[in-house]
C-alpha positions as a Python dict, from the first residue, in 0.01 Angstrom:
ca = {
    (1, 'M'): (0, 0, 0),
    (2, 'K'): (226, 225, 228),
    (3, 'I'): (383, 536, 84),
    (4, 'N'): (718, 644, 211),
    (5, 'F'): (721, 952, 419),
    (6, 'E'): (1003, 1112, 217),
    (7, 'F'): (818, 1081, -101),
    (8, 'Q'): (491, 1233, 73),
    (9, 'L'): (704, 1508, 191),
    (10, 'L'): (826, 1561, -159),
    (11, 'L'): (501, 1561, -313),
    (12, 'T'): (346, 1772, -70),
    (13, 'A'): (625, 2040, -94),
    (14, 'S'): (640, 2018, -473),
    (15, 'A'): (247, 2083, -505),
    (16, 'S'): (289, 2376, -252),
    (17, 'A'): (556, 2545, -456),
    (18, 'T'): (405, 2489, -780),
    (19, 'S'): (52, 2638, -624),
    (20, 'Y'): (265, 2943, -504),
    (21, 'L'): (436, 3005, -815),
    (22, 'L'): (107, 2989, -1030),
    (23, 'G'): (-81, 3222, -794),
    (24, 'G'): (-298, 2968, -668),
    (25, 'F'): (-474, 2668, -843),
    (26, 'D'): (-776, 2877, -948),
    (27, 'K'): (-1021, 2804, -1216),
    (28, 'S'): (-817, 2970, -1489),
    (29, 'I'): (-509, 2758, -1421),
    (30, 'Q'): (-746, 2435, -1380),
    (31, 'I'): (-880, 2462, -1710),
    (32, 'L'): (-548, 2581, -1892),
    (33, 'L'): (-366, 2261, -1733),
    (34, 'I'): (-661, 2041, -1866),
    (35, 'L'): (-665, 2177, -2195),
    (36, 'A'): (-270, 2165, -2229),
    (37, 'I'): (-274, 1799, -2132),
    (38, 'F'): (-591, 1733, -2381),
    (39, 'D'): (-395, 1916, -2634),
    (40, 'Y'): (-69, 1720, -2617),
    (41, 'I'): (-294, 1397, -2602),
    (42, 'T'): (-466, 1493, -2941),
    (43, 'G'): (-129, 1580, -3084),
    (44, 'V'): (10, 1220, -2990),
    (45, 'F'): (-309, 1067, -3143),
    (46, 'K'): (-277, 1284, -3440),
    (47, 'S'): (70, 1185, -3495),
    (48, 'I'): (-30, 800, -3457),
    (49, 'I'): (-301, 834, -3699),
    (50, 'N'): (-49, 1016, -3954),
    (51, 'K'): (225, 748, -3901),
    (52, 'N'): (474, 1014, -3821),
    (53, 'L'): (506, 1002, -3440),
    (54, 'S'): (829, 1127, -3318),
    (55, 'S'): (984, 1171, -2968),
    (56, 'Y'): (1177, 1463, -3059),
    (57, 'V'): (845, 1647, -3168),
    (58, 'G'): (647, 1510, -2875),
    (59, 'F'): (952, 1654, -2634),
    (60, 'K'): (934, 1995, -2783),
    (61, 'G'): (552, 1993, -2721),
    (62, 'I'): (633, 1933, -2368),
    (63, 'I'): (888, 2212, -2353),
    (64, 'K'): (617, 2442, -2513),
    (65, 'K'): (366, 2351, -2251),
    (66, 'I'): (638, 2415, -1979),
    (67, 'C'): (699, 2729, -2121),
    (68, 'L'): (336, 2817, -2107),
    (69, 'F'): (319, 2774, -1746),
    (70, 'V'): (673, 2961, -1709),
    (71, 'V'): (485, 3267, -1871),
    (72, 'I'): (212, 3221, -1596),
    (73, 'V'): (469, 3216, -1308),
    (74, 'T'): (637, 3536, -1458),
    (75, 'T'): (319, 3730, -1473),
    (76, 'V'): (228, 3612, -1115),
    (77, 'Q'): (563, 3775, -985),
    (78, 'I'): (511, 4096, -1162),
    (79, 'E'): (162, 4098, -1007),
    (80, 'N'): (328, 4041, -663),
    (81, 'A'): (597, 4319, -745),
    (82, 'I'): (375, 4584, -831),
    (83, 'G'): (92, 4501, -595),
    (84, 'Q'): (-182, 4411, -837),
    (85, 'P'): (-437, 4159, -763),
    (86, 'E'): (-483, 3845, -985),
    (87, 'T'): (-575, 4060, -1286),
    (88, 'I'): (-276, 3995, -1535),
    (89, 'H'): (-219, 3622, -1477),
    (90, 'N'): (-562, 3557, -1533),
    (91, 'L'): (-576, 3752, -1841),
    (92, 'V'): (-260, 3580, -1952),
    (93, 'A'): (-411, 3242, -1868),
    (94, 'Y'): (-713, 3316, -2062),
    (95, 'A'): (-535, 3393, -2385),
    (96, 'F'): (-366, 3072, -2347),
    (97, 'I'): (-689, 2889, -2292),
    (98, 'A'): (-819, 3038, -2615),
    (99, 'N'): (-497, 2922, -2790),
    (100, 'E'): (-502, 2586, -2654),
    (101, 'S'): (-888, 2543, -2763),
    (102, 'I'): (-796, 2669, -3110),
    (103, 'S'): (-516, 2413, -3112),
    (104, 'I'): (-727, 2116, -3000),
    (105, 'L'): (-962, 2205, -3289),
    (106, 'K'): (-712, 2181, -3552),
}
């Protein structure tokens, strides 16, 4: 299957920009991404089981996950501004990891 060059360029640029904004794709970001996806999937399954699946609630969940990563991007930019190495965004990521883990267990 041949993939269009423009699509490859767009995908590469998007991945590079995302990695830069998140301060790299280190273990804390990887774990947070996996847990956020898993939390969303378990929420969908829970809604299906309870027979109250709603696209509005699902969209709201996606917006919450996006805001979670916006906070990470903000902390990375604060670290860059004050010259602090990857301490703050890792702490924030670990707090979100704990929150996502608790959410999955509910």
